[in-house]
CSV table of C-alpha atoms and ligand atoms in Angstrom, one decimal:
chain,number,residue,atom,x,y,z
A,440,UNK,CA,0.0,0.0,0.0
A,441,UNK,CA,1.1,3.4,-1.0
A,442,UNK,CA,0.4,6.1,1.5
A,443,UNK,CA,0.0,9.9,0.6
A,444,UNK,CA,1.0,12.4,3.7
A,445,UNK,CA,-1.0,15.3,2.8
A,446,UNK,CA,-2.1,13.9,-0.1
A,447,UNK,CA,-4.9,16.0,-0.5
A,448,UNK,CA,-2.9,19.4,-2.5
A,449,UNK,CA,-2.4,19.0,-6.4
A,450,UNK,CA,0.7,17.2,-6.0
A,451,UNK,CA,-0.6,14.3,-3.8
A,452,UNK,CA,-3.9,13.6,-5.6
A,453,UNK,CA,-1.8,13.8,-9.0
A,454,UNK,CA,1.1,11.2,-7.9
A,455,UNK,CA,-1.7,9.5,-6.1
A,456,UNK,CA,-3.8,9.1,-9.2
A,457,UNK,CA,-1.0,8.2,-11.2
A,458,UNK,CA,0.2,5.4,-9.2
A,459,UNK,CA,-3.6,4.3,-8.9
A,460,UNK,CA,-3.6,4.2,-12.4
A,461,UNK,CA,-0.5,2.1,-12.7
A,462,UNK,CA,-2.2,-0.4,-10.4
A,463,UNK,CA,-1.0,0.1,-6.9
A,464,UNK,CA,-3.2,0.2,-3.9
A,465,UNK,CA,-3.2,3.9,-2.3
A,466,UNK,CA,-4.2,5.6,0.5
A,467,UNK,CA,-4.6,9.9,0.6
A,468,UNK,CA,-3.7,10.8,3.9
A,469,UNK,CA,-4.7,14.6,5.7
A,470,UNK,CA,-5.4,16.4,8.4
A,471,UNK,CA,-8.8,15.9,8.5
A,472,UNK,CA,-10.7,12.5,7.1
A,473,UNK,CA,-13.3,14.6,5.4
A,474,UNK,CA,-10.2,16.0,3.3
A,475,UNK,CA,-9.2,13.1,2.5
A,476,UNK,CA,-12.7,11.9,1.4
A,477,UNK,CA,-13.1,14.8,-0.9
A,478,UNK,CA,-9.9,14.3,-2.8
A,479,UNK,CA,-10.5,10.6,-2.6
A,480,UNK,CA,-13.7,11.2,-4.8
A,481,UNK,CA,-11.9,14.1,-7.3
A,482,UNK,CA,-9.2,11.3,-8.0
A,483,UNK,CA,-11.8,8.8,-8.7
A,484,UNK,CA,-14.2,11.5,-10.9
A,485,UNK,CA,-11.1,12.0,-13.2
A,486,UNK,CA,-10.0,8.3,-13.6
A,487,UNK,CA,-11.8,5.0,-13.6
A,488,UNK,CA,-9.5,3.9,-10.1
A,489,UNK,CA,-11.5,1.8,-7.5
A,490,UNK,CA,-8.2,1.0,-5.3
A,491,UNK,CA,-7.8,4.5,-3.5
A,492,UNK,CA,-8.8,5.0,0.3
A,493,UNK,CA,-9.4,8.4,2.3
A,494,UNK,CA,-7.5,8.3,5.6
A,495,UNK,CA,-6.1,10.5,8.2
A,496,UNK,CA,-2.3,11.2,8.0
A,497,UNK,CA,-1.7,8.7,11.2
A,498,UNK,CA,-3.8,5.9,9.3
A,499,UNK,CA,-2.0,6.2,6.1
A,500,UNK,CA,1.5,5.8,8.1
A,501,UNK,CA,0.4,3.0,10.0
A,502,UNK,CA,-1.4,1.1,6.7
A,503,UNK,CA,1.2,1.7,4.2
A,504,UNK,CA,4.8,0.6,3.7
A,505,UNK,CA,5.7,3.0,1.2
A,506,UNK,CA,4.7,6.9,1.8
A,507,UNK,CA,4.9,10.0,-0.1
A,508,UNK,CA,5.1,13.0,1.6
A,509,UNK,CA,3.7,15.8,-0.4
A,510,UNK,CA,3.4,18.8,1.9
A,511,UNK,CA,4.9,22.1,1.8
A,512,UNK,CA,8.4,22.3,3.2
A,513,UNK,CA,7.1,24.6,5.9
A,514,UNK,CA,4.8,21.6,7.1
A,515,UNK,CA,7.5,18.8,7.1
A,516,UNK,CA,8.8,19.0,10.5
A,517,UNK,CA,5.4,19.1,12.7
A,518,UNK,CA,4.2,16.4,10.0
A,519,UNK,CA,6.7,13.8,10.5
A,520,UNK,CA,7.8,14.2,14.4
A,521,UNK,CA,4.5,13.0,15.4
A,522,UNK,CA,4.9,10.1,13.0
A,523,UNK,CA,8.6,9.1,13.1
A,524,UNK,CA,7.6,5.4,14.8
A,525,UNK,CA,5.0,4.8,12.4
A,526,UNK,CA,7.2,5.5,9.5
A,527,UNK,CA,10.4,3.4,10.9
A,528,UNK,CA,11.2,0.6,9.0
A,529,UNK,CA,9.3,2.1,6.1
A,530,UNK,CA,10.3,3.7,2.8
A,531,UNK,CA,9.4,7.6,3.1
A,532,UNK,CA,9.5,9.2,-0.4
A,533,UNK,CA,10.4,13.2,0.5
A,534,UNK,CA,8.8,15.0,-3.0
A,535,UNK,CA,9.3,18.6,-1.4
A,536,UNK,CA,10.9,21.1,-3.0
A,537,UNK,CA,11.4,24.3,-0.4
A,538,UNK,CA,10.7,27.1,-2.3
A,539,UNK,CA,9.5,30.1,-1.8
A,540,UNK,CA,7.5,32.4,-3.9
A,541,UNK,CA,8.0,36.7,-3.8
A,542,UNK,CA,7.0,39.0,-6.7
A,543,UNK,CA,7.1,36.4,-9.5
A,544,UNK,CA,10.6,35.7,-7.8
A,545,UNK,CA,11.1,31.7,-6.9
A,546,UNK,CA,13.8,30.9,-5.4
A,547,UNK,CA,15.3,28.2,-3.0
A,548,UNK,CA,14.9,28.0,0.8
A,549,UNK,CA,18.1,27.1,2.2
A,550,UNK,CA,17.5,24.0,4.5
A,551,UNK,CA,19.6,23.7,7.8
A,552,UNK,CA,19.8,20.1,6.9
A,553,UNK,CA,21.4,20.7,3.4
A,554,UNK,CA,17.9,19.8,1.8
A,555,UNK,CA,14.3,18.4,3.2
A,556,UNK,CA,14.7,15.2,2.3
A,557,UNK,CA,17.8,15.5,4.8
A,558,UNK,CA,16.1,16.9,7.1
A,559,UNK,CA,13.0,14.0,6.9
A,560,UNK,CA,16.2,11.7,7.3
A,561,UNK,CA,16.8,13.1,10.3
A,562,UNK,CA,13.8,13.0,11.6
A,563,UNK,CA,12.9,9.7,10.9
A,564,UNK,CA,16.4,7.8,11.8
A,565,UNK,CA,15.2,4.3,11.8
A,566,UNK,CA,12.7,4.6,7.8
A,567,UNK,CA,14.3,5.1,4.3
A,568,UNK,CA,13.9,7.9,3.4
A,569,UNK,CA,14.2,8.9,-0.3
A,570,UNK,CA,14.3,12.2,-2.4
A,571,UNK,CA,12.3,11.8,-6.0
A,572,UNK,CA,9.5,13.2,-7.4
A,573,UNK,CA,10.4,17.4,-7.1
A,574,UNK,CA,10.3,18.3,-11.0
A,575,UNK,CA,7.0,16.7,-12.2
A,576,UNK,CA,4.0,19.1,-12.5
A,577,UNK,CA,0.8,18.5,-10.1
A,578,UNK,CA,-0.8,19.6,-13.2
A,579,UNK,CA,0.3,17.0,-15.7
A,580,UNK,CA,0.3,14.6,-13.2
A,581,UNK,CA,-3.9,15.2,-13.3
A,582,UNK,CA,-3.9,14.5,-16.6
A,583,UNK,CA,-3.9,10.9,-17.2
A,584,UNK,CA,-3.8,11.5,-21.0
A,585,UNK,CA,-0.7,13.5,-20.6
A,586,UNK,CA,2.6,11.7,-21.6
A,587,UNK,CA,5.1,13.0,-18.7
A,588,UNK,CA,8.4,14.0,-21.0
A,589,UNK,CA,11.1,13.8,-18.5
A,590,UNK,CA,13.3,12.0,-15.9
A,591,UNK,CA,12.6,11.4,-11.7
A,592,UNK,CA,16.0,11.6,-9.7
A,593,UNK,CA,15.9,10.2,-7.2
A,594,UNK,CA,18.7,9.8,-4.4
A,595,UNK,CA,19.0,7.9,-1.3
A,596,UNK,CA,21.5,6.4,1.1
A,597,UNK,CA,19.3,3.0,0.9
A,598,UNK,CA,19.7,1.3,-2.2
A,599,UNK,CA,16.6,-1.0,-2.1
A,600,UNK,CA,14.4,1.7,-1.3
A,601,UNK,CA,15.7,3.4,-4.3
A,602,UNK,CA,15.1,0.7,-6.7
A,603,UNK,CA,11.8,0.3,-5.1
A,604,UNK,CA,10.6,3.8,-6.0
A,605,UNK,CA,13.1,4.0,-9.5
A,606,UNK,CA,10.7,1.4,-10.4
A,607,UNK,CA,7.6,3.1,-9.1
A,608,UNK,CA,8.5,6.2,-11.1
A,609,UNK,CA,8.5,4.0,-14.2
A,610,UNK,CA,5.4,2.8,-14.0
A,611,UNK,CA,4.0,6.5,-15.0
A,612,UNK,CA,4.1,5.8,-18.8
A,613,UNK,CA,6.8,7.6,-20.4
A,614,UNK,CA,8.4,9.3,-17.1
A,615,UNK,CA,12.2,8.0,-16.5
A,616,UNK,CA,14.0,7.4,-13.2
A,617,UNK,CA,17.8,8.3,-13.0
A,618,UNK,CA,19.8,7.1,-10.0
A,619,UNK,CA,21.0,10.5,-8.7
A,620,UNK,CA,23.2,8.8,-5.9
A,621,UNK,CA,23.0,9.7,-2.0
A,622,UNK,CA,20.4,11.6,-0.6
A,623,UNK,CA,23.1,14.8,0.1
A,624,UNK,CA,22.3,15.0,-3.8
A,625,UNK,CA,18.8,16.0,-3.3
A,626,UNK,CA,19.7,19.4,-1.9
A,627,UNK,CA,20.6,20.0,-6.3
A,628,UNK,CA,17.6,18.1,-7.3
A,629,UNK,CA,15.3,20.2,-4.8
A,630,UNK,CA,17.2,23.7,-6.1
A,631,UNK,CA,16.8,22.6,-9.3
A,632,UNK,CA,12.8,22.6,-8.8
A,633,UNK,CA,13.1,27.1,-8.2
A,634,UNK,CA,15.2,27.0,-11.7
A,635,UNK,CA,13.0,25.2,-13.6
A,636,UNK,CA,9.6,27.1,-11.9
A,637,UNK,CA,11.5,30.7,-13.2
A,638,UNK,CA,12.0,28.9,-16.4
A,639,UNK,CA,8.2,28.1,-16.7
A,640,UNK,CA,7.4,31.3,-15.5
A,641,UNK,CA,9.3,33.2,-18.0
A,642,UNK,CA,8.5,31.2,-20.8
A,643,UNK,CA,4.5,30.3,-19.7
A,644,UNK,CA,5.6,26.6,-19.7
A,645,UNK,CA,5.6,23.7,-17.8
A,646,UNK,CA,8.7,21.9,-18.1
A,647,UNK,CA,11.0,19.3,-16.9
A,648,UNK,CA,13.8,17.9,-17.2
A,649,UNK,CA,15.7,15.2,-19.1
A,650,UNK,CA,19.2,13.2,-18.3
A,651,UNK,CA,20.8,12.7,-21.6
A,652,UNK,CA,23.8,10.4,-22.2
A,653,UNK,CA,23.0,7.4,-20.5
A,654,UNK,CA,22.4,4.1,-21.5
A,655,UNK,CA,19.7,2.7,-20.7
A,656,UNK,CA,17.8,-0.5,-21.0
A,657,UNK,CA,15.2,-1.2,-23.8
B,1879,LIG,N1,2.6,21.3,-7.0
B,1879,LIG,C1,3.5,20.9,-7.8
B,1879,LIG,O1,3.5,21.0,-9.1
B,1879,LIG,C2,4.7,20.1,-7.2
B,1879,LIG,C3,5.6,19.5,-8.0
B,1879,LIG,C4,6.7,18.8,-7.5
B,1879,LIG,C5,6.8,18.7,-6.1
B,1879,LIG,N2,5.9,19.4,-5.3
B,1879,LIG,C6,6.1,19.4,-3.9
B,1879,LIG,O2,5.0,18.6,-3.3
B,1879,LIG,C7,4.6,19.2,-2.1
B,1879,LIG,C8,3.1,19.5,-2.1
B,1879,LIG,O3,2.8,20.4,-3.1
B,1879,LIG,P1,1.3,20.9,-3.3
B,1879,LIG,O4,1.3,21.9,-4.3
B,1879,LIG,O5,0.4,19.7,-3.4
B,1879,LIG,O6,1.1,21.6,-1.8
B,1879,LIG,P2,-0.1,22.2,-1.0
B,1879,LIG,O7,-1.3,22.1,-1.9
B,1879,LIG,O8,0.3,23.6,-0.6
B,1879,LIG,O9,-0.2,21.3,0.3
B,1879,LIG,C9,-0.5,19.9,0.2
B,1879,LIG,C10,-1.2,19.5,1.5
B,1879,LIG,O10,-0.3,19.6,2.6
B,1879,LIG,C11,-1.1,19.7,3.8
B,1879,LIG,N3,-0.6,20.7,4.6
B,1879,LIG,C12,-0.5,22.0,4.4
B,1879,LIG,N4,0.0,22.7,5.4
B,1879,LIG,C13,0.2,21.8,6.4
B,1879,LIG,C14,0.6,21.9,7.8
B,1879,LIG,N5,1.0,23.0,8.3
B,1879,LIG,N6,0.7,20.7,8.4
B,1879,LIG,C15,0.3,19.5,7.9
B,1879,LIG,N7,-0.1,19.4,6.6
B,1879,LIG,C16,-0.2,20.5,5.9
B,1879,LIG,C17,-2.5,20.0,3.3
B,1879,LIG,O11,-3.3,18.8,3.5
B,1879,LIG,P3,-4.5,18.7,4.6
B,1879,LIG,O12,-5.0,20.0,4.9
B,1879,LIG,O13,-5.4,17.8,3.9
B,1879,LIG,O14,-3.8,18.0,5.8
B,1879,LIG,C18,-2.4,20.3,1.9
B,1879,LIG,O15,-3.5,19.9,1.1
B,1879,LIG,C19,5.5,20.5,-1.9
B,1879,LIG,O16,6.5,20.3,-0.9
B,1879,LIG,C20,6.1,20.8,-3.2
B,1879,LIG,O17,7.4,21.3,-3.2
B,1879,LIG,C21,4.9,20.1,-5.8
């Protein structure tokens, strides 16, 4: 079971709907069950999915053995402190990019920790946490229809848990997964999220990005 920790924004319901689509089972966690309810039944009016579940943030830890979190980096910390021995022995997928946004001016929020998936490492010492998931649009994510035209990297310190969610990634059609090595690498992935939000706000695009030059299988 894949959980969603605040999987009620664009970017939760997207990945969740994705992943629902792909076949897994999933479970969108929030605050408040009645959240979760309502996004459940948005996820399931844009998609023929029958294996997604409303559930508070605490159920969805405690259900799941894989879980996204896909709050805002100012949330992370009061999120995950509560939950840290729910979570151990579990993969935890950090998809936050800390950002902020001033005047049409995006930039990077500089994390104590070097980056948040760092600092969700930290905070949950004994689950696996890894970094993947920052540069794909909540909004092409909603469209099923949508072929995603770029690469996840994702970066961890636990090699299993990396393959697990390279190979989740890949089940989006279309969307690659590059191994992007330890998780002190997500501190580029994560500031590469602010370059690539200028880019699409200058240009009135949604982009992402592609790792060229590697071979790959098939
Ligand atoms: N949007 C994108 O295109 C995109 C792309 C790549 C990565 N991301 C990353 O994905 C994450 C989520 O993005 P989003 O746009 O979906 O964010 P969002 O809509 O601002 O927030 C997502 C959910 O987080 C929960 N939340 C908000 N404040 C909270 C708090 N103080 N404590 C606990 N939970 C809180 C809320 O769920 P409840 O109220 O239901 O609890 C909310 O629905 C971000 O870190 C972002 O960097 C986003």
């Amino acid at each position: 079971m894949i959980g969603f920790l605040g999987g009620t924004g664009p970017e939760g319901r997207g990945l969740a709907l994705r992943l629902a689509l792909a076949g897994e089972r999933v479970v969108v966690g929030s605050r408040e069950l009645a959240k979760a309810e309502v996004a459940v039944a948005r996820i399931k009016g844009r998609a023929a999915v029958e294996n997604v579940l409303p559930a508070t943030n605490a159920q969805a830890a405690q259900e799941s053995d894989l879980l996204c979190v896909t709050v805002p980096y100012e949330a992370q910390a009061s999120l995950l402190s509560p939950l840290a021995q729910a979570l151990a022995g579990k993969v935890v997928v950090s998809t936050v990019a800390p950002v902020s946004f001033h005047d049409s001016v995006i930039e990077a929020i500089m994390v104590p920790e070097g980056s948040a998936a760092a600092q969700a490492q930290k905070l949950l010492p004994h689950s696996y946490v890894v970094a993947a998931f920052h540069n794909v649009s909540a909004v092409d994510l909603w469209s099923p229809g949508r072929l995603l035209d770029g690469d996840v990297v994702v970066c961890s310190d636990h090699q299993g848990a990396k393959a697990r969610v390279m190979a989740l990634a890949q089940k989006i059609p279309n969307l690659g997964a590059v191994d992007g090595g330890a998780l002190a690498n997500a501190r580029y992935v994560e500031g590469l999220t602010a370059l690539l939000l200028n880019i699409n706000h200058i240009h009135k695009a949604r982009t992402m990005m592609r790792v060229t030059g590697l071979h790959r299988e098939g």
